[in-house]
Amino acid sequence: MSAVTDPDPDCPGSDPARKRRAHGMLKLYYGINEEGKPGEKCDPLDPCDINGARFEPEVYLNKLRKDSSLAELMDQETGMVKQIRSLDSDMQTLVYENYNKFISATDTIRKMKNDFKKMEDEMDCLAANMAAITEFSARISGTLQGQHQQITKLSGVHTLLRKLQFLFELPSRLNQCVAMEAFPQAVTYYTKARSVLHQYQNMPSFQGIQNDCQNIMAQLAQKLREKFSDGVSSSSELSECVELLLRLDEPAEELCDKFLSHAQCRLEEELAGLEAELGAGPHQQTLPTASSSSTDILEFIDKGCNNFVSSLCLVIASYQELFITSVPGMSVSTRLQDGELASRDVPRMASGKLVEFVDGLCGRYFSVVEQRIREEKGVGDNSLLVRALDRFHRRLQAVSKVLPGSGVPARGTEIVVGAARGRVQQYLAGLKSFYLDSLTDVRQALSAPRLPGKEAPSLAEVLGGLSSAVLTQVKSVLAYMHLFTAKDVSFASKAYFKGEFCSQAVREGLVVGFIQFICQSSQQFCESVGERGAPSTPPSLLLLLSRLCLDYESSTISYILTLADEQFLGQDQSPLTPVSVLCAQAREVAQRLLNHYVKLQGLIVSQMLRKSVETRDWINTIEPAMCAMKRVVEDTTAIGVQVGLLYEEGVRKAQSSDSSKRTFSVYSSRQQPRYAPSYTPSLSDALVCRPQRSMDTNLLSNIQKLFSERIDIFSTVEFNKVSVLTGIIKISLKTLLECVRLRSFGRFGLQQIQVDCHYLQLYLWRFVSDENVVHSLLDEIVGSAAHRCLDPAPMEQSVIEVICERG
Amino acid sequence: MEDDAPVIYGLEFQARALTAQTAETESIRFLVGTQSLKYDNQIHIVDFDDENNIINKNVLLHQVGEIWHLSASPADKSVLTTCYSKTSDSKVVTCAAIWRMPKELESGNHESPDDSSSNPQTLELLCHLDNTAHGNMACVLWEPMGDGKRLISLADNHLQLWDLQESSSKAVISSSATLEGKGQLKLTSGRWSPHHNCTQVATANDTAIRGWDIRSMSQIYCIENAHGQLVRDLDFNPNKQYYLASCGDDCKVKFWDVRNINEPVKSLEDHSHWVWSVRYNNSHDQLVLTGSSDSRVILSNMVSISSEPFGHLVDEDDLSDQEDNHQDKRKEPLQDSIIATYEEHEDSVYAVEWSSADPWLFASLSYDGRLVINRVPRALKYQILL
């Protein structure tokens, strides 16, 4: 213990060291061994530690004496004395402090000892009392027990009796109710008692009551049924009846049937009304005066919707309420009697019946509506029809809301779709007949005898009128069809109207169908060949149709189709006829018509030529004085004028500007190197040295022909005036050639041919695209005539010219 | 597969009449009659040597007039008839006569073609078909496959059946029929049916085709307006008894079933001008030949209405080089089609004839005197045969 051993007062740690020492002493006093807190270096077991537990005064003293000097010993001694003194004072303070506490504690304990004794006595007293109470209570309950059971029994008997009374009174009450027509009350009473009666039916008295009740209830049910089948009662009354009957456990199936048959009666009445109107409609329409009074389709559909469809909805709703939605409750009540199986099937059975019922009636209704729609044949405005269909469709949606699983709305949509299809057909037919009518008009206009003083309408005007009339008609039909897809129409959102209707029905069926019809009907004119030279179709009609088809090809088709595509934006992916196909078709038809026109006109001219060649006696004919070909030139000119009205001039092969001045000699001399057997020089060859030269001339002509283009007589023509006339002239001249080859000629016969050919040469060149064609054909004619001549003495060129100029 | 080039033979004169030497079945021989008003007309006997592709000709003089129609006896190689026109008193009359050619020519003379052309021989006249009462002869028809004793002539509106007696030196009209009607009716051409025991003849006048029963000389059918314009020629299908082909000025070739005369069975419009001649191949009736004044000859394959409508099935492992052809054939039913268009002529073709000896060979004659001998394309020939 260095602090203790350090007596230096100046040491800063001296004061806390003292405190500690005093503390340590108290510890000792209280027997607390402070371990681990001995002086710093020193061993706790150090016997020299004055504060240690193993302090041995002897050892400490010895050590002290040994180690310390005297002064030190002195200091030690004074220090020790000081410590002892302070320790004593500390001790005194402590004892003083604790003394008061000890005294008060002792007082308290003494007081407690007294109080507990008193309490013990009271507790004893309480226990005794409780025992007494228990004893009494046990005694009381023992005495009261028997009476209590009796009371319970009595009150049970009382309620039973009241029930019995109710039962006994039930028949009379029921009677009363029946008499008062308070059927629901009666049914409520009965249903309350029914189970009890059923349970105790083996007891005679109850059986009596039950029988009575059942009789009454049977009467009641009978009354209800009567009321039910009595047609007069309203539907709310009806449903009440049905509800009551259901609660009376009438068989649900029978009730369903009855209910439905009753409803059917009324609905059929309405249907009959509709049918009567339908039957009356056409009758009235046959009378021209009464036609306006017949109801239009909108009115008709309206009536159908308001009467039939709404009553149907009502019936469905009340039926469902009665038989289908309320059935779970009913099945609970019937479960006791009928068992579960039967009752479980009720909703299914009921809904099955309902569907059948609705389907049957709607079927009839639909057939009526369909019939009515079919009567809408007019090809005019169909907005009424569309509105009627819209209403029809809308109302059927209501049915579908009431009866979700029904096929009725689907059928309704089908009808609408069918009606739309029918309309497309009708419009197509309407367009066709309109077109054919217009054609007939055109035909009449073309073939009508020209009135003097009144200018006949020109072909171009007729064509313009026809095409604009047809176009207007197509447009108006498209507008009518467009109503079907209007936004405010309920069925326009159906897939059919969005897709197939737009693309297949309207575009393909109507528009493309009509265009194809135009093409086909036009083409028919080509096929009905004018037999025996009496053409069934006026040639000008062919020309006009050809131009019409060409116009269609160039603009009208794409215009109409664009119009249709814009109005009917179908979302259908089905393949559509492309414009190009239709255009190609139209062009082909135009081409065929024009070819046919050329053939027909050529035929008319050829017939004339053939007759004139065949009927004339060429051997004994007189010297030519005039030309016989005036008619041909006149007719050709007329045809040229006709064609010129509709087709452009066309390109002519560049020729010398002075073609009209070309004379007969021109095509004998000019043509000579080109075509050897052409008439003048080769004629003399044939006369003089045919046997020797014939091979050469043949060869020469063959070689010439090798280089000149082969002339296709009936060939395809181009869409212009020159080409058309070239075709006609080629046909005519070729006919002349073939006819000439079949005849034999005298001298004047040949000369007549010369004159005729020169005349033709003078006038025909201007019509054709390549005058060489005319030249070579005329050359061949004259050449052939020379070959077929018995006495070939050609006429002088100048004479020919004179004759031709004379006309 | 190379086809042989056509062989062309030129006559000095214009010509319309052509016939095969019907009784000759060994060698290929055609007869051609010329038309000349000023010179002696000729009949050229054209022999075709198939192996060497050479033509040999013999010329017979036919001095009586220009020849409009020729037909060879089916029984006697040397006998033939001509319809010719002669001018007398500035009138042209068409007559008909039966001729016999010199013996040495009847089966061809290959040795000296050059000499014979320079020294034409003359036909021996057997007899005239006397028609002074009946008008102009249009054509003379031999009884097909007959013994060369019966023939029919068409003169204006008369149809006459002749019996040849005393080895063809005498011709007697055994029966005749007259076409009655308003206007000037004129029979233009006719054909004797090889079916029904050779009792039927078809004639054409204007746009109508008429069938006759020569036993009773009565009309059995009449196709009015068979063509839009004049009917130029007729031919019977050699294998199908009711089938008839016709052609005319409406550029069409029509095929008829005479049991149903309202509609043609088929109608072709391949020519661009009048069709003057139509001929069925004698053995393979799907092959139809037509000649037209558009200077073309067209060979058509009318499978759909032939007696061999499906052709012959071809063995799979046959003829590898024709594989493509055959596969096409097998895939789709045979289609009627144009087999070939022959453009060797430069003038109107008035007559076409099949050879009587070689069913794959035919001749066509144009007005400028050019005779062209052609063959059916080999590919088609094998297709039909195999």
Tab-separated table of N, CA, C and O in Angstrom, chain B residues 48 143 234 246 288 310 358:
chain	number	residue	atom	x	y	z
B	48	PHE	N	-44.752	-37.818	-155.720
B	48	PHE	CA	-43.788	-37.367	-154.721
B	48	PHE	C	-43.003	-38.569	-154.224
B	48	PHE	O	-43.582	-39.537	-153.723
B	143	GLU	N	-68.496	-42.306	-155.517
B	143	GLU	CA	-68.941	-43.026	-154.320
B	143	GLU	C	-67.710	-43.439	-153.532
B	143	GLU	O	-66.824	-44.105	-154.064
B	234	LEU	N	-66.998	-28.787	-147.583
B	234	LEU	CA	-67.484	-29.695	-146.556
B	234	LEU	C	-66.549	-30.881	-146.486
B	234	LEU	O	-65.868	-31.199	-147.449
B	246	SER	N	-67.223	-27.989	-141.917
B	246	SER	CA	-67.566	-27.091	-143.017
B	246	SER	C	-66.749	-25.814	-142.880
B	246	SER	O	-66.268	-25.489	-141.796
B	288	VAL	N	-57.038	-31.897	-138.938
B	288	VAL	CA	-57.918	-31.230	-139.894
B	288	VAL	C	-57.112	-30.156	-140.608
B	288	VAL	O	-56.405	-29.371	-139.985
B	310	PHE	N	-58.659	-39.262	-126.475
B	310	PHE	CA	-57.658	-39.187	-125.414
B	310	PHE	C	-56.275	-39.516	-125.926
B	310	PHE	O	-55.333	-39.581	-125.170
B	358	ASP	N	-50.015	-41.843	-147.999
B	358	ASP	CA	-49.304	-41.569	-146.749
B	358	ASP	C	-50.171	-40.645	-145.881
B	358	ASP	O	-50.400	-39.492	-146.237
